[in-house]
Tab-separated table of C-alpha atoms in Angstrom:
chain	number	residue	atom	x	y	z
D	355	MET	CA	33.850	-38.685	18.326
D	356	ILE	CA	34.615	-42.377	18.818
D	357	PRO	CA	37.636	-42.779	21.150
D	358	VAL	CA	40.001	-45.488	19.941
D	359	GLN	CA	40.028	-48.519	22.227
D	360	GLY	CA	43.031	-50.614	23.156
D	361	VAL	CA	45.640	-47.868	22.752
D	362	GLU	CA	45.880	-46.369	26.235
D	363	GLY	CA	49.465	-45.345	26.948
D	364	ALA	CA	50.628	-46.362	23.450
D	365	ARG	CA	52.689	-44.180	21.133
D	366	VAL	CA	50.966	-44.168	17.734
D	367	ALA	CA	52.308	-42.513	14.586
D	368	VAL	CA	49.871	-40.763	12.238
D	369	LEU	CA	50.960	-40.087	8.653
D	370	GLY	CA	48.827	-37.604	6.703
D	371	LEU	CA	46.889	-34.861	8.469
D	372	GLY	CA	43.942	-34.275	6.199
D	373	ARG	CA	40.365	-34.823	7.329
D	374	SER	CA	40.708	-38.486	8.245
D	375	GLY	CA	44.264	-38.219	9.615
D	376	LEU	CA	43.615	-35.343	11.991
D	377	THR	CA	40.371	-36.935	13.165
D	378	ALA	CA	42.252	-40.198	13.797
D	379	ALA	CA	44.846	-38.335	15.876
D	380	ARG	CA	42.100	-36.770	17.986
D	381	ALA	CA	40.330	-40.097	18.462
D	382	LEU	CA	43.619	-41.749	19.454
D	383	ARG	CA	44.253	-39.004	21.997
D	384	ALA	CA	40.702	-39.409	23.325
D	385	GLY	CA	41.473	-43.112	23.816
D	386	GLY	CA	44.572	-42.368	25.887
D	387	ALA	CA	47.219	-42.817	23.194
D	388	GLU	CA	50.132	-40.481	22.459
D	389	PRO	CA	49.842	-39.546	18.767
D	390	VAL	CA	52.988	-38.471	16.921
D	391	CYS	CA	52.075	-36.879	13.603
D	392	TRP	CA	53.567	-35.961	10.258
D	393	ASP	CA	52.465	-34.452	6.966
D	394	ASP	CA	54.682	-33.084	4.204
D	395	ASN	CA	52.370	-30.067	3.967
D	396	PRO	CA	53.542	-27.343	6.423
D	397	ALA	CA	50.029	-25.917	6.730
D	398	ALA	CA	48.687	-29.318	7.792
D	399	ARG	CA	51.440	-29.630	10.405
D	400	GLU	CA	50.689	-26.150	11.740
D	401	ALA	CA	47.014	-27.049	12.146
D	402	ALA	CA	47.926	-30.220	14.033
D	403	GLU	CA	50.402	-28.418	16.273
D	404	ALA	CA	47.783	-25.762	17.026
D	405	ASP	CA	45.584	-28.643	18.196
D	406	GLY	CA	48.318	-29.738	20.610
D	407	PHE	CA	49.856	-32.593	18.609
D	408	LEU	CA	53.563	-33.329	18.362
D	409	CYS	CA	54.780	-33.342	14.758
D	410	MET	CA	58.057	-34.963	13.765
D	411	PRO	CA	59.399	-36.494	10.544
D	412	PHE	CA	60.071	-40.228	10.431
D	413	LYS	CA	63.359	-40.399	8.543
D	414	THR	CA	65.075	-43.435	10.017
D	415	GLU	CA	64.025	-46.794	11.399
D	416	ASP	CA	65.081	-45.610	14.873
D	417	HIS	CA	62.306	-43.027	14.807
D	418	PHE	CA	59.848	-45.912	15.158
D	419	ASP	CA	61.341	-47.117	18.460
D	420	GLY	CA	58.460	-47.429	20.920
D	421	VAL	CA	55.802	-46.844	18.241
D	422	ALA	CA	52.954	-49.359	18.500
D	423	ARG	CA	51.272	-48.661	15.159
D	424	LEU	CA	51.370	-46.377	12.107
D	425	ILE	CA	48.034	-44.922	10.955
D	426	VAL	CA	48.087	-43.927	7.282
D	427	SER	CA	45.674	-41.642	5.431
D	428	PRO	CA	43.958	-43.147	2.344
D	429	GLY	CA	45.820	-41.122	-0.273
D	430	ILE	CA	49.236	-42.361	0.847
D	431	PRO	CA	50.459	-45.534	-0.956
D	432	HIS	CA	51.526	-48.374	1.302
D	433	LEU	CA	52.479	-50.983	-1.316
D	434	TYR	CA	51.926	-50.068	-4.978
D	435	PRO	CA	53.212	-48.425	-7.089
D	436	ALA	CA	55.773	-48.019	-4.270
D	437	PRO	CA	55.380	-47.649	-0.507
D	438	ASN	CA	55.654	-44.156	0.926
D	439	PRO	CA	59.143	-43.891	2.528
D	440	VAL	CA	57.639	-43.532	6.015
D	441	VAL	CA	55.491	-46.627	5.488
D	442	ALA	CA	58.549	-48.527	4.231
D	443	LEU	CA	60.479	-47.562	7.383
D	444	ALA	CA	57.618	-48.711	9.604
D	445	LEU	CA	57.450	-52.065	7.866
D	446	GLU	CA	61.230	-52.477	8.181
D	447	ALA	CA	60.897	-51.751	11.906
D	448	GLY	CA	58.095	-54.313	12.256
D	449	VAL	CA	55.494	-51.679	13.120
D	450	PRO	CA	51.936	-52.620	12.053
D	451	VAL	CA	50.332	-50.285	9.506
D	452	ASP	CA	46.629	-49.469	9.775
D	453	ASN	CA	44.128	-46.734	8.897
D	454	ASP	CA	41.168	-44.971	10.484
D	455	ILE	CA	38.749	-47.616	9.175
D	456	GLY	CA	40.611	-50.289	11.113
D	457	LEU	CA	40.547	-48.104	14.224
D	458	PHE	CA	36.803	-47.567	13.815
D	459	PHE	CA	35.924	-51.257	13.663
D	460	GLN	CA	38.291	-51.880	16.578
D	461	SER	CA	36.518	-49.257	18.681
D	462	PHE	CA	32.871	-48.996	17.607
D	463	ALA	CA	31.404	-51.569	20.022
D	464	THR	CA	31.440	-50.554	23.702
D	465	ARG	CA	30.269	-51.980	27.017
D	466	ASP	CA	27.274	-49.631	26.845
D	467	TRP	CA	25.850	-51.964	24.229
D	468	ASP	CA	25.158	-54.545	26.949
D	469	SER	CA	22.197	-52.431	28.064
D	470	PHE	CA	20.806	-51.855	24.539
D	471	ASP	CA	17.623	-53.552	23.401
D	472	THR	CA	18.863	-53.627	19.798
D	473	THR	CA	22.547	-53.955	18.917
D	474	PRO	CA	23.842	-51.186	16.597
D	475	ARG	CA	24.759	-52.317	13.111
D	476	VAL	CA	27.163	-51.257	10.377
D	477	ILE	CA	26.399	-51.335	6.648
D	478	ALA	CA	29.552	-50.913	4.552
D	479	VAL	CA	29.347	-50.151	0.822
D	480	THR	CA	32.172	-50.547	-1.695
D	481	GLY	CA	32.534	-50.901	-5.474
D	482	SER	CA	33.845	-48.908	-8.425
D	483	ASN	CA	30.791	-46.802	-9.225
D	484	GLY	CA	27.652	-45.875	-7.364
D	485	LYS	CA	28.882	-46.473	-3.828
D	486	SER	CA	28.314	-42.854	-2.760
D	487	THR	CA	24.750	-42.775	-4.091
D	488	THR	CA	24.032	-46.232	-2.674
D	489	SER	CA	25.368	-45.245	0.758
D	490	ALA	CA	23.449	-41.962	0.791
D	491	LEU	CA	20.287	-43.710	-0.395
D	492	ILE	CA	20.487	-46.336	2.364
D	493	HIS	CA	20.989	-43.572	4.925
D	494	HIS	CA	18.067	-41.599	3.486
D	495	VAL	CA	15.720	-44.605	3.607
D	496	LEU	CA	16.698	-45.345	7.203
D	497	ALA	CA	16.213	-41.720	8.253
D	498	GLN	CA	12.838	-41.496	6.511
D	499	SER	CA	11.716	-44.680	8.237
D	500	GLY	CA	12.568	-43.238	11.644
D	501	ARG	CA	15.702	-45.301	12.319
D	502	ARG	CA	18.616	-43.672	14.084
D	503	CYS	CA	21.464	-43.590	11.569
D	504	GLN	CA	24.759	-41.916	10.688
D	505	LEU	CA	26.670	-41.698	7.380
D	506	ALA	CA	30.446	-41.490	7.040
D	507	GLY	CA	33.575	-42.766	5.305
D	508	ASN	CA	34.658	-41.883	1.798
D	509	ILE	CA	31.464	-39.866	1.336
D	510	GLY	CA	32.626	-36.948	3.458
D	511	ARG	CA	32.699	-37.449	7.232
D	512	GLY	CA	35.586	-39.202	8.917
D	513	VAL	CA	34.498	-42.484	10.520
D	514	LEU	CA	36.030	-41.638	13.893
D	515	ASP	CA	34.189	-38.314	13.862
D	516	LEU	CA	30.886	-40.177	14.279
D	517	GLU	CA	29.030	-40.081	17.577
D	518	PRO	CA	29.085	-43.250	19.682
D	519	ALA	CA	26.202	-45.481	18.669
D	520	GLU	CA	22.850	-45.350	20.418
D	521	ASP	CA	20.432	-48.215	20.972
D	522	GLY	CA	19.401	-49.694	17.607
D	523	GLU	CA	21.409	-47.233	15.506
D	524	VAL	CA	22.707	-48.049	12.031
D	525	VAL	CA	25.963	-46.626	10.702
D	526	VAL	CA	26.356	-46.513	6.907
D	527	LEU	CA	29.923	-46.367	5.589
D	528	GLU	CA	31.112	-45.751	2.054
D	529	LEU	CA	34.511	-47.406	1.706
D	530	SER	CA	36.948	-46.986	-1.177
D	531	SER	CA	39.516	-49.566	-2.215
D	532	TYR	CA	42.186	-47.390	-0.573
D	533	GLN	CA	40.353	-47.815	2.737
D	534	THR	CA	39.473	-51.514	2.529
D	535	ASP	CA	42.942	-52.457	1.300
D	536	LEU	CA	44.735	-51.464	4.509
D	537	ALA	CA	42.247	-51.680	7.405
D	538	ARG	CA	43.334	-54.357	9.876
D	539	SER	CA	39.783	-54.685	11.249
D	540	LEU	CA	36.785	-54.997	8.922
D	541	THR	CA	33.633	-56.329	10.582
D	542	PRO	CA	30.459	-54.894	8.997
D	543	ASP	CA	27.112	-56.522	9.671
D	544	VAL	CA	26.010	-55.962	6.063
D	545	ALA	CA	28.504	-55.489	3.212
D	546	VAL	CA	27.543	-54.208	-0.246
D	547	PHE	CA	29.498	-54.621	-3.501
D	548	THR	CA	28.006	-52.469	-6.277
D	549	ASN	CA	30.164	-53.295	-9.329
D	550	LEU	CA	33.729	-53.369	-10.604
D	551	SER	CA	35.374	-51.541	-13.492
D	552	PRO	CA	39.006	-50.477	-14.093
D	553	ASP	CA	40.079	-47.699	-11.717
D	554	HIS	CA	43.067	-46.906	-9.492
D	555	LEU	CA	45.015	-49.612	-11.300
D	556	ASP	CA	48.423	-48.073	-10.573
D	557	ARG	CA	47.635	-48.007	-6.843
D	558	HIS	CA	46.665	-51.689	-6.834
D	559	ALA	CA	49.046	-53.026	-9.507
D	560	GLY	CA	46.232	-53.997	-11.875
D	561	MET	CA	42.674	-55.305	-11.797
D	562	GLY	CA	43.568	-58.312	-9.665
D	563	GLY	CA	44.932	-56.141	-6.886
D	564	TYR	CA	42.021	-53.725	-7.210
D	565	PHE	CA	39.464	-56.521	-6.855
D	566	ALA	CA	41.428	-58.040	-3.977
D	567	ALA	CA	41.211	-54.726	-2.108
D	568	LYS	CA	37.418	-54.675	-2.501
D	569	ARG	CA	37.113	-58.378	-1.674
D	570	ARG	CA	38.756	-57.867	1.746
D	571	LEU	CA	35.555	-56.251	3.047
D	572	PHE	CA	33.837	-59.621	2.578
D	573	ALA	CA	36.629	-62.140	3.072
D	574	GLU	CA	38.109	-60.431	6.146
D	575	GLY	CA	34.872	-58.932	7.420
D	576	GLY	CA	32.623	-61.988	7.417
D	577	PRO	CA	29.389	-59.955	7.218
D	578	ASP	CA	26.075	-61.504	8.283
D	579	ARG	CA	24.617	-60.480	4.915
D	580	ALA	CA	26.353	-59.665	1.635
D	581	VAL	CA	24.676	-57.698	-1.163
D	582	ILE	CA	26.601	-58.423	-4.366
D	583	GLY	CA	26.247	-56.873	-7.813
D	584	VAL	CA	26.655	-59.797	-10.201
D	585	ASP	CA	26.729	-58.038	-13.568
D	586	GLU	CA	30.520	-58.500	-13.774
D	587	GLU	CA	32.541	-61.678	-13.489
D	588	GLU	CA	34.190	-60.503	-10.281
D	589	GLY	CA	30.823	-60.010	-8.582
D	590	ARG	CA	29.618	-63.452	-9.644
D	591	PHE	CA	32.854	-64.970	-8.382
D	592	LEU	CA	32.561	-63.141	-5.055
D	593	ALA	CA	28.940	-64.214	-4.582
D	594	GLY	CA	29.933	-67.793	-5.326
D	595	GLN	CA	32.738	-67.707	-2.790
D	596	LEU	CA	30.516	-66.352	-0.025
D	597	SER	CA	27.510	-68.593	-0.668
D	598	GLN	CA	27.076	-72.139	0.632
D	599	GLY	CA	24.713	-72.948	-2.223
D	600	PRO	CA	21.942	-71.583	-4.479
D	601	ALA	CA	19.441	-71.290	-1.595
D	602	ASP	CA	21.827	-69.495	0.795
D	603	ASP	CA	20.007	-66.222	1.485
D	604	ARG	CA	22.943	-64.705	3.361
D	605	VAL	CA	24.067	-63.566	-0.112
D	606	ILE	CA	21.683	-61.276	-2.009
D	607	ARG	CA	22.504	-61.054	-5.698
D	608	VAL	CA	21.743	-57.781	-7.519
D	609	SER	CA	21.527	-57.116	-11.272
D	610	VAL	CA	20.346	-54.564	-13.807
D	611	ALA	CA	21.424	-56.714	-16.761
D	612	ARG	CA	19.036	-59.646	-16.467
D	613	LYS	CA	16.331	-61.340	-14.452
D	614	LEU	CA	17.797	-63.388	-11.628
D	615	THR	CA	16.279	-66.770	-10.850
D	616	GLY	CA	16.812	-69.535	-8.334
D	617	PRO	CA	15.871	-70.466	-4.774
D	618	GLY	CA	17.983	-67.760	-3.120
D	619	TRP	CA	17.469	-64.033	-2.530
D	620	GLN	CA	17.671	-61.748	-5.585
D	621	VAL	CA	16.936	-58.110	-6.372
D	622	PHE	CA	17.063	-56.957	-9.984
D	623	ALA	CA	15.779	-54.168	-12.220
D	624	ARG	CA	14.517	-54.575	-15.783
D	625	LYS	CA	12.975	-51.840	-17.938
D	626	GLY	CA	12.735	-49.556	-14.925
D	627	PHE	CA	11.035	-52.024	-12.561
D	628	LEU	CA	12.761	-53.309	-9.432
D	629	SER	CA	11.793	-56.836	-8.360
D	630	GLU	CA	12.674	-58.791	-5.239
D	631	TYR	CA	12.522	-62.604	-5.323
D	632	ARG	CA	12.969	-65.018	-2.415
D	633	LYS	CA	12.747	-68.791	-2.725
D	634	GLY	CA	11.593	-68.403	-6.311
D	635	LYS	CA	8.668	-66.081	-5.505
D	636	GLN	CA	8.312	-62.328	-6.016
D	637	VAL	CA	7.894	-60.542	-2.686
D	638	GLY	CA	8.355	-56.887	-3.659
D	639	SER	CA	8.518	-54.459	-6.588
D	640	ILE	CA	9.027	-50.735	-7.282
D	641	ASP	CA	8.481	-48.694	-10.446
D	642	LEU	CA	11.804	-46.846	-10.559
D	643	ARG	CA	10.803	-44.869	-13.639
D	644	GLN	CA	8.834	-42.549	-11.362
D	645	VAL	CA	11.774	-41.941	-9.000
D	646	THR	CA	13.236	-38.675	-10.323
D	647	GLY	CA	16.310	-38.723	-8.081
D	648	LEU	CA	17.541	-42.024	-9.551
D	649	PRO	CA	17.662	-41.692	-13.362
D	650	GLY	CA	19.195	-44.346	-15.615
D	651	ALA	CA	20.209	-47.986	-15.312
D	652	HIS	CA	23.273	-47.184	-13.208
D	653	ASN	CA	21.071	-45.528	-10.593
D	654	HIS	CA	18.655	-48.434	-10.793
D	655	GLN	CA	21.579	-50.646	-9.796
D	656	ASN	CA	22.213	-48.330	-6.842
D	657	ALA	CA	18.518	-48.556	-5.959
D	658	CYS	CA	18.603	-52.375	-6.047
D	659	ALA	CA	21.655	-52.509	-3.780
D	660	ALA	CA	20.188	-49.997	-1.318
D	661	TYR	CA	16.826	-51.773	-1.353
D	662	ALA	CA	18.481	-55.109	-0.582
D	663	ALA	CA	20.561	-53.650	2.260
D	664	CYS	CA	17.484	-52.054	3.825
D	665	ARG	CA	15.501	-55.274	3.480
D	666	THR	CA	18.167	-57.088	5.551
D	667	LEU	CA	17.220	-54.739	8.390
D	668	GLY	CA	13.564	-55.679	8.119
D	669	LEU	CA	12.206	-52.581	6.358
D	670	ALA	CA	9.066	-53.169	4.307
D	671	PRO	CA	9.146	-52.699	0.505
D	672	LYS	CA	6.495	-49.959	0.718
D	673	THR	CA	8.541	-48.032	3.276
D	674	ILE	CA	11.611	-48.200	1.040
D	675	GLU	CA	9.626	-47.145	-2.022
D	676	GLU	CA	8.213	-44.077	-0.273
D	677	ALA	CA	11.704	-43.005	0.800
D	678	PHE	CA	13.073	-43.478	-2.728
D	679	HIS	CA	10.643	-40.855	-4.022
D	680	SER	CA	11.932	-38.207	-1.604
D	681	PHE	CA	15.603	-38.859	-2.415
D	682	GLY	CA	17.039	-35.862	-4.245
D	683	GLY	CA	20.291	-37.460	-5.400
D	684	LEU	CA	23.846	-36.405	-4.616
D	685	PRO	CA	25.715	-33.381	-5.971
D	686	HIS	CA	27.841	-34.126	-9.043
D	687	ARG	CA	26.076	-37.455	-9.695
D	688	SER	CA	23.441	-37.219	-12.462
D	689	GLN	CA	22.297	-34.031	-10.756
D	690	THR	CA	19.884	-31.835	-12.680
D	691	ILE	CA	20.977	-28.294	-11.865
D	692	ALA	CA	18.852	-26.249	-14.283
D	693	GLU	CA	16.400	-26.272	-17.170
D	694	LYS	CA	16.032	-23.482	-19.689
D	695	GLY	CA	14.106	-23.353	-22.942
D	696	GLY	CA	13.450	-27.092	-22.844
D	697	VAL	CA	17.154	-27.850	-22.344
D	698	ARG	CA	18.189	-29.773	-19.230
D	699	PHE	CA	21.628	-29.270	-17.630
D	700	VAL	CA	22.970	-32.292	-15.730
D	701	ASN	CA	26.104	-32.389	-13.575
D	702	ASP	CA	27.780	-35.820	-13.363
D	703	SER	CA	31.287	-34.617	-12.588
D	704	LYS	CA	31.755	-37.757	-10.449
D	705	ALA	CA	31.898	-39.753	-13.707
D	706	THR	CA	35.679	-39.810	-13.482
D	707	ASN	CA	36.211	-43.044	-15.391
D	708	VAL	CA	35.000	-44.510	-18.669
D	709	ASP	CA	32.539	-46.953	-17.114
D	710	SER	CA	30.721	-44.371	-15.003
D	711	ALA	CA	30.590	-41.942	-17.943
D	712	ALA	CA	29.114	-44.657	-20.185
D	713	LYS	CA	26.389	-45.273	-17.627
D	714	ALA	CA	25.604	-41.558	-17.469
D	715	LEU	CA	25.394	-41.388	-21.271
D	716	ALA	CA	23.004	-44.345	-21.282
D	717	ALA	CA	20.648	-42.558	-18.897
D	718	PHE	CA	19.728	-39.686	-21.243
D	719	ARG	CA	18.875	-38.949	-24.878
D	720	ASN	CA	19.922	-36.094	-27.220
D	721	ILE	CA	23.063	-35.331	-25.267
D	722	ARG	CA	25.370	-32.345	-25.629
D	723	TRP	CA	28.290	-34.016	-23.878
D	724	ILE	CA	30.962	-32.080	-21.971
D	725	CYS	CA	33.874	-34.429	-21.361
D	726	GLY	CA	37.638	-34.600	-20.986
D	727	GLY	CA	40.300	-34.153	-18.339
D	728	LEU	CA	43.134	-36.307	-17.063
D	729	GLU	CA	42.664	-39.545	-18.994
D	730	LYS	CA	42.944	-42.812	-17.074
D	731	ASP	CA	44.446	-46.115	-18.184
D	732	GLY	CA	42.526	-48.222	-20.666
D	733	GLY	CA	41.543	-45.689	-23.338
D	734	LEU	CA	38.062	-44.582	-24.365
D	735	ASP	CA	36.900	-47.470	-26.572
D	736	ALA	CA	34.269	-48.535	-24.046
D	737	LEU	CA	32.441	-45.245	-24.655
D	738	ALA	CA	31.673	-46.063	-28.297
D	739	GLU	CA	28.417	-47.947	-27.700
D	740	ALA	CA	27.094	-45.461	-25.129
D	741	SER	CA	27.865	-42.551	-27.455
D	742	ALA	CA	24.822	-43.378	-29.581
D	743	ASN	CA	22.846	-40.922	-27.473
D	744	VAL	CA	25.338	-38.091	-28.060
D	745	ARG	CA	24.620	-35.350	-30.571
D	746	LYS	CA	27.993	-33.659	-30.051
D	747	ALA	CA	30.898	-33.661	-27.598
D	748	TYR	CA	32.534	-30.533	-26.189
D	749	VAL	CA	35.966	-31.477	-24.875
D	750	ILE	CA	37.802	-29.785	-22.013
D	751	GLY	CA	41.156	-30.419	-20.360
D	752	ARG	CA	44.820	-29.815	-21.082
D	753	GLU	CA	44.886	-32.735	-23.529
D	754	ALA	CA	41.495	-31.984	-25.072
D	755	ALA	CA	42.653	-32.486	-28.667
D	756	HIS	CA	44.012	-35.979	-27.980
D	757	PHE	CA	40.882	-36.865	-26.017
D	758	ALA	CA	38.614	-35.627	-28.815
D	759	MET	CA	40.454	-37.673	-31.461
D	760	GLN	CA	39.512	-40.910	-29.643
D	761	LEU	CA	35.771	-40.219	-29.589
D	762	LYS	CA	33.406	-41.805	-32.102
D	763	VAL	CA	31.102	-38.767	-32.262
D	764	GLU	CA	31.383	-35.232	-33.564
D	765	ALA	CA	33.638	-33.426	-31.109
D	766	GLU	CA	34.785	-29.852	-30.649
D	767	VAL	CA	37.888	-28.945	-28.663
D	768	CYS	CA	36.861	-26.297	-26.135
D	769	GLY	CA	39.656	-26.500	-23.585
D	770	THR	CA	37.874	-24.862	-20.658
D	771	MET	CA	34.526	-25.255	-18.966
D	772	ASP	CA	33.244	-21.770	-19.734
D	773	VAL	CA	33.781	-22.252	-23.474
D	774	ALA	CA	32.259	-25.757	-23.440
D	775	VAL	CA	29.112	-24.713	-21.552
D	776	ALA	CA	28.587	-21.630	-23.711
D	777	LYS	CA	28.932	-23.568	-26.986
D	778	ALA	CA	26.822	-26.513	-25.838
D	779	ALA	CA	24.058	-24.211	-24.618
D	780	ALA	CA	24.123	-22.127	-27.795
D	781	GLU	CA	23.725	-25.219	-29.993
D	782	ALA	CA	21.242	-27.097	-27.777
D	783	GLU	CA	17.638	-27.472	-28.896
D	784	PRO	CA	14.498	-28.186	-26.841
D	785	GLY	CA	14.664	-31.772	-25.605
D	786	ASP	CA	18.476	-31.813	-25.446
D	787	VAL	CA	20.486	-32.551	-22.315
D	788	VAL	CA	23.746	-30.721	-21.676
D	789	LEU	CA	25.601	-33.359	-19.667
D	790	LEU	CA	28.904	-33.042	-17.848
D	791	ALA	CA	30.230	-36.624	-17.663
D	792	PRO	CA	34.005	-36.209	-18.080
D	793	ALA	CA	35.175	-39.864	-18.250
D	794	ALA	CA	38.429	-38.559	-16.791
D	795	ALA	CA	39.989	-37.285	-13.600
D	796	SER	CA	39.884	-33.580	-12.835
D	797	PHE	CA	43.411	-32.940	-11.623
D	798	ASP	CA	44.704	-31.336	-14.815
D	799	GLN	CA	42.470	-28.307	-14.220
D	800	TYR	CA	40.777	-28.706	-10.814
D	801	ASP	CA	41.641	-29.822	-7.283
D	802	ASN	CA	38.904	-32.464	-7.387
D	803	PHE	CA	35.734	-33.508	-9.195
D	804	GLU	CA	33.631	-31.372	-6.856
D	805	ARG	CA	35.377	-28.193	-7.999
D	806	ARG	CA	34.862	-29.235	-11.601
D	807	GLY	CA	31.152	-29.771	-11.010
D	808	GLU	CA	30.863	-26.458	-9.194
D	809	ASP	CA	32.487	-24.689	-12.147
D	810	PHE	CA	29.998	-26.341	-14.488
D	811	ALA	CA	27.115	-25.180	-12.309
D	812	ALA	CA	28.573	-21.657	-12.138
D	813	GLN	CA	28.874	-21.453	-15.921
D	814	VAL	CA	25.306	-22.706	-16.338
D	815	ALA	CA	24.117	-20.109	-13.838
D	816	LYS	CA	25.601	-17.384	-16.050
D	817	LEU	CA	23.152	-18.380	-18.773
């Protein structure tokens, strides 16, 4: 655990007692603070009280008397579409609002670092799609190369649950827009922006607010190096804002849409080949077609971003390439879970929006597509072009009929996962891919996308 610095003797409120909230309370206590906690869920409060924490509701502005800061869990809105009532009270009382990411960056560096030969570093990854795979891939490459490293953030482990850094260690953080939007401290050494597509628009009051939340990691953080996906206008704009000119190699531009040229530092993938250029000359390349754990153009973008981040740490192209080949991919992200009779079953339950689903569809041919769920803003029109690889769609979810009507391919309303898997498998022929890429959230039928992917895998196992 990383004890929070600068809070000794302070009374700090913690709102939300899930994984990150409870870990933050423990780290605050370890730093000498007095955490006062609340969660609307009685079970969460009971767990906190069993751990020795005081729980009390914050119902009036007076309840914030003597409180130095409010720490808010990521799922709790602090501005849009409307602030949580407790957050609103804190702001009325003039109490600063922060999250565990802010506490981490406030507390990560210690006096022990004065005796280190190599200063620990933080690589922070954000973006709409691919940030989990990119983060895990960076961590995998570092581990395979023998570097001390830890992985945390939105990918599963709370940031304050990490061990204090050792000499030369690298911490890799996956950060969502919910996390970057609120953190008062953001100081990564290397920051990565994968891409941007519409998501969480209600939480950020539109695309402008969503991009602004991502941009804070770079504008507020001032990283030494910035790896920027430039296949969208927002990425190109961000790279332009951070760069002092075309030859500024503090900004590494990444693309899977075109060859990048110029005197700066670029990493791009075309037709399955990754290329690295510096000062107009090629200095590295990898044949990504042979990397089984990274199928499709969207994963090639992840590979380019991870490659660039690792190169900023001085790793050789050959070392990175060798590690790529041993990367098995992440669960629920273009994950091959079975093959039977020449039919491949792929779980991409993490494709919770239209853009990520379109990228999954572009990665395979002869697709039996299982899709549907809680539809997000923006409709499904963007799936039309990617649907060329689809032989038939099998639609699940409570609004399956409405979802199916918007598709440009033959679609059958199945409703539930067991029916969809059984029908897709029965109709599949050798060479087909039964792909779960929902293009929708899971909350109409499942607690989260992981549960949806696990159900898919369970139904496939029954075959």
